PDB file of C-alpha atoms in Angstrom:
ATOM      1  CA  MET A 191     100.802  52.463  91.044  1.00 88.00           C
ATOM      2  CA  THR A 192      99.826  49.539  93.220  1.00 94.00           C
ATOM      3  CA  TYR A 193     101.631  46.862  95.163  1.00 98.00           C
ATOM      4  CA  VAL A 194     101.769  43.236  94.027  1.00 98.00           C
ATOM      5  CA  VAL A 195     102.580  39.945  95.696  1.00 98.00           C
ATOM      6  CA  THR A 196     105.275  37.948  93.885  1.00 97.00           C
ATOM      7  CA  ASP A 197     106.305  34.291  93.886  1.00 97.00           C
ATOM      8  CA  ALA A 198     108.392  34.832  97.021  1.00 98.00           C
ATOM      9  CA  CYS A 199     105.085  34.369  98.896  1.00 98.00           C
ATOM     10  CA  ILE A 200     104.460  30.877  97.497  1.00 98.00           C
ATOM     11  CA  LYS A 201     104.632  28.181 100.192  1.00 98.00           C
ATOM     12  CA  CYS A 202     105.544  30.833 102.787  1.00 97.00           C
ATOM     13  CA  LYS A 203     102.215  32.670 102.999  1.00 97.00           C
ATOM     14  CA  TYR A 204     103.088  34.749 106.031  1.00 97.00           C
ATOM     15  CA  THR A 205     100.032  36.902 106.658  1.00 98.00           C
ATOM     16  CA  ASP A 206     101.582  39.787 108.595  1.00 97.00           C
ATOM     17  CA  CYS A 207     100.660  42.016 105.641  1.00 98.00           C
ATOM     18  CA  VAL A 208      96.904  41.469 105.862  1.00 98.00           C
ATOM     19  CA  GLU A 209      96.812  42.619 109.464  1.00 96.00           C
ATOM     20  CA  VAL A 210      98.168  46.088 108.622  1.00 98.00           C
ATOM     21  CA  CYS A 211      96.276  46.707 105.371  1.00 98.00           C
ATOM     22  CA  PRO A 212      93.814  49.581 105.927  1.00 98.00           C
ATOM     23  CA  VAL A 213      91.619  48.605 102.952  1.00 98.00           C
ATOM     24  CA  ASP A 214      91.583  44.781 103.243  1.00 97.00           C
ATOM     25  CA  CYS A 215      92.806  44.237  99.678  1.00 98.00           C
ATOM     26  CA  PHE A 216      94.497  40.845 100.216  1.00 99.00           C
ATOM     27  CA  TYR A 217      93.069  37.604  98.853  1.00 99.00           C
ATOM     28  CA  GLU A 218      94.095  34.090  99.822  1.00 98.00           C
ATOM     29  CA  GLY A 219      95.107  31.262  97.549  1.00 98.00           C
ATOM     30  CA  GLU A 220      96.036  27.762  98.635  1.00 97.00           C
ATOM     31  CA  ASN A 221      99.723  28.623  98.986  1.00 96.00           C
ATOM     32  CA  MET A 222     100.104  32.387  98.443  1.00 98.00           C
ATOM     33  CA  LEU A 223      98.341  35.721  98.805  1.00 99.00           C
ATOM     34  CA  VAL A 224      97.561  38.360  96.172  1.00 99.00           C
ATOM     35  CA  ILE A 225      96.571  42.036  96.265  1.00 99.00           C
ATOM     36  CA  ASN A 226      93.574  43.430  94.403  1.00 98.00           C
ATOM     37  CA  PRO A 227      95.195  46.309  92.471  1.00 97.00           C
ATOM     38  CA  SER A 228      91.956  48.267  92.176  1.00 97.00           C
ATOM     39  CA  GLU A 229      91.458  48.185  95.961  1.00 98.00           C
ATOM     40  CA  CYS A 230      95.071  48.907  96.960  1.00 98.00           C
ATOM     41  CA  ILE A 231      95.594  52.565  97.920  1.00 98.00           C
ATOM     42  CA  ASP A 232      99.380  52.407  97.459  1.00 96.00           C
ATOM     43  CA  CYS A 233     100.084  53.236 101.094  1.00 97.00           C
ATOM     44  CA  GLY A 234     102.945  50.728 101.303  1.00 97.00           C
ATOM     45  CA  VAL A 235     102.415  49.647 104.911  1.00 98.00           C
ATOM     46  CA  CYS A 236     102.302  45.984 103.858  1.00 98.00           C
ATOM     47  CA  GLU A 237     105.684  45.913 102.108  1.00 98.00           C
ATOM     48  CA  PRO A 238     107.961  46.044 105.184  1.00 98.00           C
ATOM     49  CA  GLU A 239     105.724  43.596 107.078  1.00 97.00           C
ATOM     50  CA  CYS A 240     106.427  40.693 104.707  1.00 98.00           C
ATOM     51  CA  PRO A 241     109.157  38.387 106.075  1.00 96.00           C
ATOM     52  CA  ALA A 242     109.569  36.835 102.603  1.00 97.00           C
ATOM     53  CA  GLU A 243     109.970  40.254 100.919  1.00 97.00           C
ATOM     54  CA  ALA A 244     107.274  39.178  98.447  1.00 98.00           C
ATOM     55  CA  ILE A 245     105.460  42.522  98.182  1.00 98.00           C
ATOM     56  CA  LEU A 246     106.766  45.043  95.662  1.00 97.00           C
ATOM     57  CA  PRO A 247     105.489  48.144  93.861  1.00 96.00           C
ATOM     58  CA  ASP A 248     104.234  47.285  90.383  1.00 95.00           C
ATOM     59  CA  THR A 249     106.419  50.070  88.982  1.00 93.00           C
ATOM     60  CA  GLU A 250     109.600  48.010  89.431  1.00 89.00           C
ATOM     61  CA  ASP A 251     110.923  46.277  86.309  1.00 90.00           C
ATOM     62  CA  GLY A 252     109.471  42.851  85.622  1.00 89.00           C
ATOM     63  CA  GLN A 253     106.330  43.226  87.711  1.00 92.00           C
ATOM     64  CA  GLU A 254     103.826  43.095  84.811  1.00 94.00           C
ATOM     65  CA  LYS A 255     103.438  39.322  85.210  1.00 96.00           C
ATOM     66  CA  TRP A 256     102.668  39.720  88.910  1.00 97.00           C
ATOM     67  CA  LEU A 257     100.227  42.557  88.302  1.00 97.00           C
ATOM     68  CA  GLU A 258      98.289  40.285  85.919  1.00 98.00           C
ATOM     69  CA  LEU A 259      98.380  37.372  88.366  1.00 98.00           C
ATOM     70  CA  ASN A 260      97.279  39.539  91.310  1.00 98.00           C
ATOM     71  CA  THR A 261      94.454  41.030  89.246  1.00 98.00           C
ATOM     72  CA  LYS A 262      93.202  37.636  88.046  1.00 99.00           C
ATOM     73  CA  PHE A 263      93.301  35.760  91.336  1.00 99.00           C
ATOM     74  CA  SER A 264      92.067  38.574  93.578  1.00 99.00           C
ATOM     75  CA  ALA A 265      88.812  38.266  91.616  1.00 98.00           C
ATOM     76  CA  GLU A 266      88.643  34.499  92.256  1.00 98.00           C
ATOM     77  CA  TRP A 267      90.078  33.924  95.730  1.00 99.00           C
ATOM     78  CA  PRO A 268      88.464  34.812  99.091  1.00 99.00           C
ATOM     79  CA  ASN A 269      89.340  37.971 101.006  1.00 98.00           C
ATOM     80  CA  ILE A 270      91.649  37.623 104.003  1.00 98.00           C
ATOM     81  CA  THR A 271      91.819  40.345 106.661  1.00 97.00           C
ATOM     82  CA  GLU A 272      93.181  38.553 109.722  1.00 97.00           C
ATOM     83  CA  LYS A 273      96.637  37.165 110.377  1.00 97.00           C
ATOM     84  CA  LYS A 274      96.974  33.374 110.384  1.00 96.00           C
ATOM     85  CA  ASP A 275      99.865  31.099 111.225  1.00 96.00           C
ATOM     86  CA  PRO A 276     102.130  30.444 108.232  1.00 96.00           C
ATOM     87  CA  PRO A 277     102.609  26.888 106.964  1.00 96.00           C
ATOM     88  CA  GLU A 278     104.856  24.862 109.276  1.00 96.00           C
ATOM     89  CA  ASP A 279     107.515  24.568 106.561  1.00 96.00           C
ATOM     90  CA  ALA A 280     107.351  28.229 105.469  1.00 96.00           C
ATOM     91  CA  ASP A 281     110.876  29.063 106.615  1.00 95.00           C
ATOM     92  CA  GLU A 282     112.271  26.202 104.490  1.00 95.00           C
ATOM     93  CA  PHE A 283     110.870  27.841 101.336  1.00 96.00           C
ATOM     94  CA  LYS A 284     111.779  31.444 102.204  1.00 95.00           C
ATOM     95  CA  GLY A 285     114.160  32.724  99.536  1.00 93.00           C
ATOM     96  CA  ALA A 286     113.854  29.621  97.329  1.00 95.00           C
ATOM     97  CA  GLU A 287     114.134  30.183  93.575  1.00 94.00           C
ATOM     98  CA  GLY A 288     111.661  29.061  90.916  1.00 95.00           C
ATOM     99  CA  LYS A 289     108.717  28.677  93.269  1.00 97.00           C
ATOM    100  CA  PHE A 290     106.083  29.741  90.730  1.00 97.00           C
ATOM    101  CA  GLU A 291     106.984  27.026  88.242  1.00 97.00           C
ATOM    102  CA  LYS A 292     107.377  24.352  90.922  1.00 97.00           C
ATOM    103  CA  PHE A 293     104.638  25.106  93.435  1.00 97.00           C
ATOM    104  CA  PHE A 294     102.025  27.658  92.315  1.00 98.00           C
ATOM    105  CA  SER A 295      98.434  26.567  92.898  1.00 97.00           C
ATOM    106  CA  ALA A 296      95.415  28.344  91.414  1.00 98.00           C
ATOM    107  CA  GLU A 297      93.213  26.794  94.107  1.00 98.00           C
ATOM    108  CA  PRO A 298      91.596  29.249  96.533  1.00 98.00           C
ATOM    109  CA  GLY A 299      92.513  29.461 100.194  1.00 97.00           C
ATOM    110  CA  GLU A 300      90.072  29.646 103.082  1.00 95.00           C
ATOM    111  CA  GLY A 301      89.885  33.422 103.548  1.00 92.00           C
ATOM    112  CA  ASP A 302      88.353  34.742 106.758  1.00 90.00           C
TER     113      ASP A 302
END
């Protein structure tokens, strides 16, 4: 098992999760974060820290897509280990539906 970041993170990108991760397995895209499944130790400390409730165990139904996305982009995007301010409009997108289709960007973020 591992944890994955889902589309609930898109355009919210709260980074509370990266601050508590003991193995620094988060990677930053332009408008979301992902977890490197091979680095994640399944401790779960990140899950309750996410205000957007975007982090889930990959064992839940329907998470295969997110496991693939997290695996792919954690190999391409820079590592992030320190909390940053979320986008100014993050709260407007929290809980919005269909964010992957509307807003996903494969562009990398800045990382640390």
